[in-house]
Amino acid sequence: MPRFQLTSLSVFLALAAPALAAEPPAPDFKALLTPAVMQDIRGWIDTDIVRVSVGAQNDRIGKVSQTDIDRLDNQWKAERESADKPLIAATLSNPLSVYLARMQGRSLGLYAEIFVMDQNGLNVGQSSITSDFWQGDEGKFQKTFDAGRDGMFLDEAEWDDEVKVWRGQLSYTLTDAAGTTPIGAVTVEINLTELQRRAEAGS
Amino acid sequence: MLNNISVTKKGLAAFGLLALLAIGASAVIYDRATTTTTIVENNQRIIGILDETVALDFAITAQNLAMKNFLLTGDRSYVTAIEEASTAIEGQIRELAARYEETAADAKHHIDTASTIWTTWKTDVIEKQILLMRDPMTVDLARAMELTGDGSRLVGETHDAIVEATSALRAIGDVASADQKSALDLMELISLASAIAVALFAALLAFLNFRLISRPLSVLTGVTARLADGDLDVDVTRSDRADEIGRMNAALVVFRENLLRTRALEIQATEDRRRAEEIRRQAMIQVASDLEASVGAVSDEIVAASRRLNDAAGTLAGIAAGTTERAMSVSSSSEQTTANVQTVASATEELSASISEVNDAVRASTRIAADAVREVERSGNAIAALNSVVDRIGDVTTLINDIAAQTNLLALNATIEAARAARPDAALPSSPPRSRPLPARPPRRPRRSSARSAR
């Protein structure tokens, strides 16, 4: 946790200065992520649907080799460019993806993207099509699932010039219902601009 | 040995054995058929249970499909169908458990297992999913539960248990079918074997019947027919058989011997009759010749006697004439008269003797004639001739009688005249003592003679 805070802070400070030049200043991600927000997120993430889906995929796929993971990831990336998307379609149509999409929609723009990973870092469900199928090489997985049951990672806020908002990714380790065993990880990309607006409006 | 058992017993034994063979085969076939029927009935029950078991599997599969459809579409009309299916399946399971208990107890635990797993699926998966489908927040959880595969696994396990139950049922049915087949095979074998055995046994009996009864009977029939036709040359050997055939044979032997004896007796009787006829014919010839001879002799005698009688009568007439002449001169010579009377008396005596001879001759001829009449009817002519002879003798006798009466009268008168001449004072005797029986005797003789000849 101290490492997490330190890293977040340094990243925030490093990126804050240049961003402010052309865009609104980057919001304080960590500060915006109040317990109430965390509670809301956990309210619909730490649920049976997520655990059941992750558990099911862990059971189904199990611990796989890097070769298999690379094959699946490459297939995913190939499908992104192709009209034929069996793996992507299958993943996006599963109940968890449908659920996450609905959660995203229900948030009225607060959550930009949600995806859940299994113990291999492979996607279990996602609200939209991600660039990769495997997140195991990224901080959102390495700093969460690999870090243990309490692993949490706030990625640095990014300016989305297309929709003119700040985005910030929150990732943390998913555990079983008892909260003891890590089963996977979840990443929730938050519209920090919207979060900030709500925080200001609510205050 | 078989020859000493009566035909009736032989027949009874043969048909009894045949019947026993048939009854034995039928009993085994009946027993096997009963077993087969039981097996078939049991198999029918098993097939019925099998159908119901498969129907249960279908019902669960249909319920699972309805559940999937519900999860996919969210159409709550499926919920009604799923709940109704649950009620129906529970009933099916209860019914099946009872029927397995009754018919295939060994396979019942599979149904119990299926029931347990299905109940788990129903309560832990279906009912939970249906409940989750009531809340939009948990709809996806309900669907995500499918990802765990728990539901599919439970349904699959239920299906597996049901399949095991059907396999166990089929195994029971297969065993029963094998029993049924072996029973049917045995029945086939026994049917065939008994048919062959009955045919062989019947052939054996027919052969024995032919050897022991039919052929001997045929031989006996031929013998009887030939004996009936009078053919005694037929060979009837005595049999040592003790049955009816043997007795018939013995009877035929006796019959033939009797026939032989009768035939000999007949020949003897014919010979005797011929001989008796011959003897009788000879006797008749003899009698006829004898009669002819005796009648000839009698006739000759009668002729001779008649001649002598005529002579005597002539003599008497001469004497009488002389007597009459002398009577006139009797007084002159009583001694002469006495002498004459004595001459007459002696002549009378001679006549009497002649008559007596004639009488004897007549009697003899009468006897012979009577004998001849009794012996031979054909001697009638001779008898008739004899009768005429006798009649003539009768006439002669009457003539003799008349002559005798006249002679007697003459003699009496001569006697009286003589007495008077000798002793004129002495009383005359009533009748001369010597000539008194003379008139009485002759009239009787012809009557006896005629009486005899009449017989």
XYZ file of C-alpha atoms in Angstrom:
658
model
C 0.000 0.000 0.000
C 2.752 2.539 0.768
C 4.341 1.618 -2.555
C 1.075 2.127 -4.322
C 0.547 5.563 -2.777
C 4.042 6.665 -3.523
C 3.874 5.551 -7.121
C 0.533 7.205 -7.679
C 1.634 10.388 -6.243
C 4.849 10.570 -8.237
C 3.056 9.704 -11.488
C 0.416 12.293 -10.747
C 2.968 14.933 -10.016
C 5.062 14.109 -13.067
C 2.123 14.251 -15.479
C 0.269 17.135 -13.891
C 2.467 19.950 -15.064
C 2.522 19.349 -18.861
C -1.162 18.410 -18.927
C -2.242 21.586 -17.423
C -0.735 23.462 -20.270
C -3.107 22.340 -23.019
C -5.939 20.877 -21.010
C -7.718 21.256 -17.745
C -5.504 20.260 -14.913
C -5.450 16.581 -14.119
C -7.793 15.773 -11.267
C -6.506 14.200 -8.104
C -7.425 10.626 -8.884
C -6.711 9.302 -5.451
C -8.553 12.111 -3.793
C -11.557 11.684 -6.015
C -11.612 7.984 -5.225
C -13.460 8.492 -1.970
C -14.696 5.617 0.134
C -18.170 6.276 -1.177
C -16.955 5.835 -4.761
C -15.020 2.736 -3.791
C -18.085 1.391 -2.059
C -20.167 1.985 -5.147
C -17.632 0.232 -7.327
C -17.233 -2.705 -4.948
C -20.997 -2.826 -4.662
C -21.345 -4.089 -8.191
C -17.879 -5.673 -8.612
C -17.607 -7.752 -5.484
C -20.698 -9.724 -6.503
C -21.532 -13.324 -7.254
C -21.831 -12.690 -10.975
C -18.213 -11.533 -11.078
C -16.920 -14.245 -8.781
C -18.989 -16.959 -10.464
C -17.835 -15.875 -13.920
C -14.173 -15.630 -12.936
C -14.320 -18.866 -11.009
C -15.980 -20.561 -13.961
C -13.263 -19.395 -16.346
C -10.507 -20.355 -13.914
C -12.097 -23.777 -13.689
C -12.568 -23.953 -17.410
C -9.125 -22.772 -18.511
C -7.047 -23.329 -15.423
C -3.387 -22.381 -15.323
C -2.265 -22.219 -18.925
C 1.120 -21.890 -20.528
C 2.400 -18.630 -21.923
C 2.229 -20.111 -25.388
C -1.481 -20.687 -25.052
C -1.930 -17.234 -23.577
C -0.008 -15.661 -26.456
C -2.018 -17.670 -28.962
C -5.285 -16.412 -27.432
C -4.012 -12.839 -27.202
C -2.850 -12.907 -30.800
C -6.182 -14.336 -31.877
C -7.910 -11.515 -30.058
C -5.776 -8.874 -31.673
C -6.332 -10.436 -35.088
C -10.073 -10.499 -34.543
C -10.081 -6.829 -33.727
C -9.018 -6.181 -37.344
C -11.296 -8.814 -38.828
C -15.033 -9.035 -39.464
C -15.033 -12.507 -38.023
C -14.730 -12.176 -34.236
C -15.623 -15.466 -32.573
C -13.500 -15.063 -29.449
C -14.401 -11.397 -28.967
C -18.087 -12.071 -29.633
C -18.093 -14.962 -27.202
C -16.471 -12.908 -24.487
C -18.594 -9.833 -25.013
C -21.832 -11.837 -25.075
C -21.275 -13.696 -21.825
C -23.373 -12.676 -18.807
C -20.522 -10.889 -17.089
C -19.830 -8.694 -20.131
C -23.536 -7.964 -20.438
C -23.615 -7.165 -16.745
C -20.562 -4.927 -16.919
C -21.941 -3.141 -19.974
C -25.151 -2.556 -18.100
C -23.224 -1.215 -15.098
C -21.268 1.037 -17.389
C -24.426 2.317 -19.033
C -26.178 2.780 -15.723
C -23.324 5.020 -14.501
C -24.246 7.660 -17.104
C -20.706 8.182 -18.245
C -18.917 7.760 -14.946
C -17.336 4.439 -15.880
C -15.699 4.501 -19.301
C -14.631 0.856 -19.422
C -14.787 -2.164 -17.134
C -13.098 -5.483 -17.572
C -12.526 -8.483 -15.374
C -9.530 -10.820 -15.595
C -8.995 -14.358 -14.457
C -6.018 -15.843 -12.680
C -4.041 -15.851 -15.948
C -4.744 -12.208 -16.679
C -7.038 -13.254 -19.515
C -10.278 -11.351 -19.959
C -13.374 -12.861 -18.428
C -15.796 -10.109 -19.228
C -15.662 -6.556 -20.409
C -18.069 -3.748 -21.092
C -16.370 -2.942 -24.386
C -13.761 -4.404 -26.669
C -10.327 -4.073 -25.115
C -7.126 -3.785 -27.125
C -5.740 -6.987 -25.627
C -7.129 -10.244 -24.392
C -4.279 -10.697 -21.966
C -3.433 -8.098 -19.370
C -0.912 -10.159 -17.513
C 1.994 -8.095 -18.770
C 0.524 -4.885 -17.470
C 0.516 -3.152 -14.150
C -3.260 -3.528 -13.810
C -2.715 -7.244 -13.335
C 0.836 -7.536 -12.090
C 0.220 -4.975 -9.375
C -3.042 -6.468 -8.265
C -3.495 -10.244 -8.615
C 0.218 -10.877 -8.419
C 0.380 -8.593 -5.375
C -2.116 -10.602 -3.392
C -5.662 -10.385 -2.225
C -5.419 -6.726 -1.265
C -3.600 -5.619 -4.395
C -4.820 -2.305 -5.815
C -3.431 -0.166 -8.586
C -4.364 3.350 -9.684
C -2.955 4.004 -13.083
C -2.049 7.538 -14.045
C -4.816 9.720 -15.375
C -4.926 10.153 -19.106
C -6.410 12.952 -21.122
C -8.877 11.723 -23.713
C -8.712 14.363 -26.278
C -11.489 12.885 -28.327
C -14.151 13.297 -25.657
C -12.168 15.871 -23.701
C -12.166 14.078 -20.372
C -9.606 12.729 -17.942
C -9.608 8.966 -17.561
C -8.169 7.058 -14.666
C -7.933 3.266 -14.317
C -8.571 1.620 -10.971
C -7.499 -2.017 -10.691
C -7.645 -4.368 -7.761
C -7.480 -8.005 -6.865
C -10.690 -10.056 -6.925
C -11.069 -12.605 -4.195
C -13.495 -15.389 -3.523
C -16.588 -14.751 -1.449
C -14.653 -15.279 1.749
C -12.195 -12.551 0.700
C -9.156 -14.758 1.274
C -8.180 -16.266 -2.060
C -7.363 -14.140 -5.115
C -9.235 -15.343 -8.150
C -8.547 -12.586 -10.638
C -8.526 -8.837 -11.028
C -10.792 -6.064 -12.196
C -10.034 -2.795 -13.937
C -12.513 0.069 -13.872
C -11.657 3.048 -16.038
C -13.230 6.097 -14.496
C -14.179 9.338 -16.184
C -12.271 11.513 -13.705
C -13.703 14.692 -15.161
C -17.211 13.425 -14.521
C -16.242 12.100 -11.112
C -14.780 15.459 -10.269
C -17.905 17.281 -11.506
C -20.092 15.018 -9.364
C -17.826 15.528 -6.390
C -18.039 19.266 -6.781
C -21.780 19.182 -7.431
C -22.361 17.003 -4.449
C -20.341 19.175 -2.073
C -40.844 -113.400 -23.038
C -43.101 -110.961 -24.879
C -44.996 -113.915 -26.319
C -46.108 -114.897 -22.843
C -47.755 -111.541 -22.110
C -51.342 -111.198 -23.264
C -52.092 -109.023 -26.293
C -54.230 -106.776 -24.090
C -51.361 -106.227 -21.689
C -48.962 -105.754 -24.571
C -51.289 -103.175 -26.088
C -51.773 -101.436 -22.750
C -48.039 -101.418 -22.116
C -47.282 -100.100 -25.610
C -49.861 -97.333 -25.542
C -49.031 -96.611 -21.908
C -45.357 -96.174 -22.721
C -46.257 -94.038 -25.714
C -48.564 -91.944 -23.553
C -45.896 -91.671 -20.838
C -43.374 -90.489 -23.400
C -45.800 -87.920 -24.748
C -46.871 -86.827 -21.258
C -43.243 -86.520 -20.128
C -42.298 -84.408 -23.114
C -45.447 -82.322 -22.737
C -44.797 -81.811 -19.026
C -41.275 -80.507 -19.641
C -42.514 -78.308 -22.483
C -45.371 -77.029 -20.325
C -42.972 -76.223 -17.504
C -40.595 -74.410 -19.870
C -43.491 -72.636 -21.545
C -44.768 -71.453 -18.171
C -41.288 -70.194 -17.308
C -41.075 -68.481 -20.674
C -44.466 -66.904 -20.192
C -43.360 -65.574 -16.808
C -40.161 -64.247 -18.360
C -42.093 -62.660 -21.210
C -44.478 -61.005 -18.768
C -41.522 -59.826 -16.701
C -39.806 -58.537 -19.838
C -42.948 -56.692 -20.800
C -42.953 -55.069 -17.369
C -39.261 -54.245 -17.749
C -39.904 -52.733 -21.166
C -42.724 -50.696 -19.635
C -40.403 -49.484 -16.861
C -37.683 -48.817 -19.416
C -40.091 -46.647 -21.379
C -41.029 -44.741 -18.244
C -37.365 -44.338 -17.300
C -36.557 -42.950 -20.722
C -39.626 -40.735 -20.399
C -38.200 -39.401 -17.115
C -34.917 -38.655 -18.850
C -36.810 -36.829 -21.596
C -38.808 -34.887 -19.026
C -35.632 -33.754 -17.235
C -33.970 -32.886 -20.536
C -37.070 -30.914 -21.526
C -37.037 -29.120 -18.195
C -33.350 -28.285 -18.650
C -34.094 -26.974 -22.130
C -36.960 -24.879 -20.765
C -34.580 -23.486 -18.153
C -32.024 -22.545 -20.798
C -34.727 -20.928 -22.885
C -35.853 -19.007 -19.855
C -32.325 -17.826 -19.080
C -31.857 -16.851 -22.694
C -35.154 -15.127 -23.303
C -36.327 -14.196 -19.843
C -39.808 -15.365 -20.918
C -41.534 -16.190 -17.658
C -43.982 -18.550 -19.263
C -41.082 -20.982 -19.144
C -41.106 -20.719 -15.361
C -44.603 -22.203 -15.263
C -43.518 -24.987 -17.564
C -40.402 -25.644 -15.454
C -42.370 -25.762 -12.209
C -45.030 -28.022 -13.708
C -42.251 -30.232 -15.051
C -40.793 -30.423 -11.537
C -44.106 -31.626 -10.132
C -44.493 -34.161 -12.953
C -40.911 -35.417 -12.574
C -41.353 -35.870 -8.833
C -44.424 -38.003 -9.569
C -42.587 -39.969 -12.237
C -39.691 -40.637 -9.859
C -42.045 -41.869 -7.115
C -43.863 -44.148 -9.563
C -40.626 -45.464 -11.019
C -39.076 -46.115 -7.609
C -42.099 -48.238 -6.721
C -41.971 -50.136 -9.994
C -38.224 -50.714 -9.713
C -38.712 -51.952 -6.167
C -41.304 -54.382 -7.503
C -39.565 -55.645 -10.645
C -35.910 -54.633 -10.641
C -34.894 -53.935 -7.044
C -31.225 -54.234 -8.005
C -31.532 -51.224 -10.318
C -33.616 -49.106 -7.976
C -30.614 -47.332 -6.389
C -29.845 -45.768 -9.776
C -33.268 -44.163 -9.747
C -32.688 -43.031 -6.156
C -29.361 -41.513 -7.240
C -30.997 -39.784 -10.199
C -33.704 -38.522 -7.903
C -31.151 -37.106 -5.427
C -29.078 -35.388 -8.124
C -32.117 -33.995 -9.894
C -33.454 -32.659 -6.604
C -30.088 -30.984 -5.967
C -30.150 -29.421 -9.438
C -33.712 -28.285 -8.930
C -33.122 -26.637 -5.549
C -29.530 -25.433 -5.961
C -29.589 -24.352 -9.582
C -32.999 -24.028 -11.205
C -34.893 -22.533 -8.316
C -31.957 -20.214 -7.528
C -31.693 -19.114 -11.150
C -35.438 -18.545 -11.336
C -35.183 -16.438 -8.222
C -32.191 -14.495 -9.582
C -34.108 -13.907 -12.803
C -36.629 -11.924 -10.810
C -34.075 -9.127 -10.156
C -32.431 -7.218 -13.050
C -29.283 -6.925 -10.982
C -28.994 -10.687 -10.636
C -30.311 -11.716 -14.029
C -26.776 -11.965 -15.324
C -25.721 -13.924 -12.283
C -28.491 -16.367 -13.036
C -27.132 -16.688 -16.521
C -23.510 -16.722 -15.317
C -24.359 -19.687 -13.138
C -24.606 -21.605 -16.357
C -20.913 -20.858 -16.890
C -20.004 -22.849 -13.825
C -21.385 -25.926 -15.523
C -22.873 -27.039 -12.217
C -26.342 -27.205 -13.685
C -25.171 -29.087 -16.749
C -23.101 -31.415 -14.585
C -26.035 -32.191 -12.326
C -28.332 -32.725 -15.270
C -25.661 -34.885 -16.857
C -25.240 -36.908 -13.672
C -28.997 -37.328 -13.448
C -29.003 -38.491 -17.024
C -26.087 -40.838 -16.312
C -27.892 -42.345 -13.330
C -30.982 -42.829 -15.449
C -28.899 -44.412 -18.194
C -27.351 -46.725 -15.616
C -30.827 -47.622 -14.426
C -31.875 -48.440 -17.981
C -28.649 -50.414 -18.479
C -29.325 -52.389 -15.319
C -32.904 -52.929 -16.506
C -31.673 -54.047 -19.903
C -29.192 -56.386 -18.225
C -32.035 -57.902 -16.206
C -34.058 -58.121 -19.398
C -31.108 -59.644 -21.237
C -30.654 -62.276 -18.543
C -34.376 -62.976 -18.691
C -34.215 -63.076 -22.470
C -31.290 -65.466 -22.297
C -33.310 -67.621 -19.903
C -36.238 -67.315 -22.250
C -34.106 -68.279 -25.210
C -32.603 -71.259 -23.393
C -36.107 -72.297 -22.328
C -37.311 -71.959 -25.902
C -34.235 -73.808 -27.173
C -34.945 -76.590 -24.703
C -38.563 -76.622 -25.811
C -37.477 -76.833 -29.436
C -35.059 -79.631 -28.598
C -37.619 -81.524 -26.542
C -40.312 -81.024 -29.163
C -38.009 -82.352 -31.857
C -36.547 -85.106 -29.695
C -39.942 -86.203 -28.411
C -41.342 -86.203 -31.931
C -38.445 -88.360 -33.087
C -38.662 -90.532 -29.989
C -42.406 -90.981 -30.389
C -41.939 -91.753 -34.079
C -39.152 -94.252 -33.364
C -41.070 -95.768 -30.492
C -44.202 -95.976 -32.608
C -42.165 -97.618 -35.367
C -40.721 -100.071 -32.844
C -44.192 -100.792 -31.495
C -45.519 -101.191 -35.012
C -42.687 -103.597 -35.775
C -43.293 -105.506 -32.542
C -47.025 -105.461 -33.242
C -46.346 -106.811 -36.721
C -43.952 -109.463 -35.437
C -45.881 -110.454 -32.335
C -49.521 -109.944 -33.301
C -50.320 -108.980 -36.866
C -48.225 -111.579 -38.666
C -49.154 -114.465 -36.313
C -52.775 -113.329 -36.577
C -52.531 -113.228 -40.362
C -51.027 -116.728 -40.354
C -53.740 -117.908 -37.970
C -56.417 -116.273 -40.146
C -55.046 -118.112 -43.190
C -54.945 -121.359 -41.261
C -58.477 -120.800 -39.974
C -59.736 -120.022 -43.475
C -58.096 -123.160 -44.883
C -59.448 -125.233 -41.999
C -62.889 -123.728 -42.618
C -62.541 -124.790 -46.250
C -61.783 -128.258 -45.010
C -58.117 -128.232 -45.906
C -56.592 -130.391 -43.205
C -53.149 -130.482 -44.791
C -52.474 -126.989 -43.437
C -49.536 -126.850 -41.072
C -50.642 -125.948 -37.550
C -47.678 -126.325 -35.296
C -48.176 -125.994 -31.610
C -46.878 -122.656 -30.252
C -45.285 -122.195 -26.871
C -46.791 -118.723 -26.647
C -48.921 -118.034 -23.600
C -50.919 -115.114 -24.947
C -54.155 -114.952 -26.940
C -52.328 -115.824 -30.144
C -50.843 -118.891 -28.472
C -54.266 -119.901 -27.165
C -55.824 -119.347 -30.590
C -53.050 -121.451 -32.086
C -53.672 -124.183 -29.543
C -57.404 -123.981 -30.241
C -56.717 -124.286 -33.959
C -54.507 -127.327 -33.318
C -57.342 -128.903 -31.337
C -59.803 -127.828 -33.993
C -57.727 -129.457 -36.706
C -57.326 -132.644 -34.684
C -61.088 -132.716 -34.099
C -61.667 -132.192 -37.795
C -59.278 -135.021 -38.569
C -61.069 -137.277 -36.094
C -64.477 -136.305 -37.494
C -63.251 -136.944 -41.009
C -62.009 -140.446 -39.978
C -65.274 -141.139 -38.203
C -67.187 -140.076 -41.281
C -65.156 -142.440 -43.465
C -65.647 -145.212 -40.909
C -69.382 -144.506 -40.744
C -69.661 -144.551 -44.544
C -67.767 -147.829 -44.666
C -69.920 -149.245 -41.899
C -73.047 -148.136 -43.684
C -71.868 -149.662 -46.934
C -70.962 -152.891 -45.193
C -74.290 -153.004 -43.330
C -76.053 -152.398 -46.618
C -74.134 -155.231 -48.190
C -74.897 -157.549 -45.293
C -78.515 -156.600 -45.409
C -78.681 -157.088 -49.140
C -77.065 -160.494 -48.745
C -79.488 -161.300 -45.950
C -82.440 -160.280 -48.135
C -81.205 -162.409 -50.980
C -80.750 -165.273 -48.530
C -84.221 -164.744 -47.029
C -85.793 -164.558 -50.459
C -84.067 -167.744 -51.589
C -84.891 -169.430 -48.296
C -88.500 -168.335 -48.571
C -88.597 -169.441 -52.147
C -87.161 -172.795 -51.148
C -89.378 -173.231 -48.113
C -92.473 -172.054 -49.915
C -91.602 -174.392 -52.805
C -91.140 -177.240 -50.345
C -94.358 -176.396 -48.541
C -96.170 -176.218 -51.847
C -94.713 -179.518 -52.881
C -95.674 -180.969 -49.516
C -99.141 -179.481 -49.749
C -99.489 -180.843 -53.258
C -98.279 -184.208 -52.039
C -100.462 -184.030 -48.954
C -103.408 -183.000 -51.070
C -102.677 -185.813 -53.442
C -102.493 -188.184 -50.531
C -105.637 -186.660 -49.094
C -107.362 -187.129 -52.415
C -106.150 -190.665 -52.467
C -107.302 -191.151 -48.906
C -110.618 -189.515 -49.735
C -110.925 -191.775 -52.740
C -110.049 -194.707 -50.565
C -112.618 -193.507 -48.004
C -115.217 -193.114 -50.690
C -114.373 -196.583 -51.867
C -114.534 -197.808 -48.298
C -117.761 -195.969 -47.704
C -119.268 -197.459 -50.828
C -118.033 -200.848 -49.749
C -119.370 -200.197 -46.265
C -122.771 -199.281 -47.659
C -122.831 -202.397 -49.727
C -121.702 -204.454 -46.833
C -124.125 -202.810 -44.439
C -126.873 -204.536 -46.272
C -125.241 -207.850 -45.502
C -123.822 -206.834 -42.135
C -125.999 -209.163 -40.345
C -124.400 -211.944 -42.174
C -120.978 -211.258 -41.095
C -120.432 -209.118 -38.029
C -116.802 -210.182 -37.774
C -116.419 -209.036 -41.359
C -118.032 -205.784 -40.401
C -115.921 -205.436 -37.361
C -112.942 -206.048 -39.550
C -114.165 -203.457 -41.974
C -114.757 -201.025 -39.182
C -111.253 -201.585 -37.981
C -110.044 -201.004 -41.497
C -112.001 -197.774 -41.581
C -110.680 -196.884 -38.222
C -107.130 -197.420 -39.332
C -107.786 -195.502 -42.496
C -109.167 -192.749 -40.409
C -106.098 -192.831 -38.308
C -103.955 -192.524 -41.422
C -106.018 -189.630 -42.590
C -105.683 -188.030 -39.207
C -101.956 -188.447 -39.403
C -101.875 -186.911 -42.856
C -103.879 -183.972 -41.662
C -101.492 -183.578 -38.766
C -98.582 -183.479 -41.194
C -100.330 -180.930 -43.324
C -100.978 -178.907 -40.222
C -97.322 -178.961 -39.319
C -96.294 -177.972 -42.780
C -98.738 -175.080 -42.813
C -97.504 -173.897 -39.446
C -93.905 -173.954 -40.596
C -94.646 -172.108 -43.771
C -96.697 -169.557 -41.880
C -93.759 -168.915 -39.577
C -91.340 -168.584 -42.387
C -93.753 -166.293 -44.196
C -94.163 -164.138 -41.104
C -90.423 -163.917 -40.692
C -90.060 -163.040 -44.305
C -92.719 -160.327 -43.981
C -90.958 -158.821 -40.986
C -87.597 -158.911 -42.631
C -88.366 -157.779 -46.116
C -91.207 -155.704 -47.374
C -90.463 -156.625 -50.848
C -91.371 -160.225 -50.038
C -95.051 -159.132 -50.164
C -95.594 -160.928 -53.379
C -94.267 -164.101 -51.906
C -96.471 -163.586 -48.873
C -99.452 -162.911 -51.077
C -98.656 -166.078 -52.961
C -98.247 -167.820 -49.670
C -101.627 -166.442 -48.583
C -103.248 -167.833 -51.623
C -101.534 -171.118 -50.885
C -102.788 -170.941 -47.318
C -106.240 -170.111 -48.670
C -106.055 -173.097 -50.861
C -104.898 -175.108 -47.879
C -107.881 -173.679 -46.011
C -110.137 -174.863 -48.768
C -108.457 -178.216 -48.643
C -108.867 -178.264 -44.901
C -112.548 -177.377 -45.185
C -112.882 -180.072 -47.716
C -111.042 -182.411 -45.374
C -113.299 -181.297 -42.504
C -116.395 -181.994 -44.546
C -114.980 -185.305 -45.543
C -114.056 -186.026 -41.950
C -117.580 -185.102 -40.786
C -119.087 -187.293 -43.326
C -116.582 -190.025 -42.515
C -117.353 -189.599 -38.806
C -121.064 -189.866 -39.507
C -120.489 -192.922 -41.614
C -118.199 -194.405 -39.028
C -120.770 -193.736 -36.317
C -123.458 -195.330 -38.287
C -121.228 -198.281 -39.057
C -120.305 -198.572 -35.405
C -123.947 -198.483 -34.395
C -124.784 -201.018 -36.970
C -121.889 -203.182 -35.888
C -122.855 -203.029 -32.226
C -126.428 -203.925 -33.009
C -125.332 -206.802 -35.014
C -122.988 -208.039 -32.356
C -125.179 -207.548 -29.353
C -128.837 -207.050 -30.228
C -129.876 -206.781 -26.578
C -127.143 -204.626 -25.275
C -127.550 -200.897 -25.103
C -125.742 -198.940 -27.672
C -122.809 -196.710 -26.564
C -123.468 -192.987 -27.124
C -120.313 -192.554 -29.265
C -117.322 -194.597 -30.234
C -114.386 -193.665 -27.947
C -111.647 -193.492 -30.656
C -113.312 -191.450 -33.278
C -114.725 -188.804 -30.963
C -111.845 -186.260 -31.041
C -111.579 -186.400 -34.797
C -114.336 -184.006 -35.820
C -113.246 -181.465 -33.191
C -109.612 -181.009 -34.272
C -109.562 -180.204 -37.984
C -111.611 -176.944 -37.937
C -109.079 -175.195 -35.642
C -106.009 -175.656 -37.802
C -106.885 -173.573 -40.809
C -107.800 -170.632 -38.509
C -104.359 -170.607 -36.880
C -102.731 -170.912 -40.192
C -104.699 -168.005 -41.612
C -104.079 -165.959 -38.482
C -100.363 -166.391 -38.856
C -100.246 -165.600 -42.466
C -102.113 -162.393 -41.791
C -99.329 -161.035 -39.687
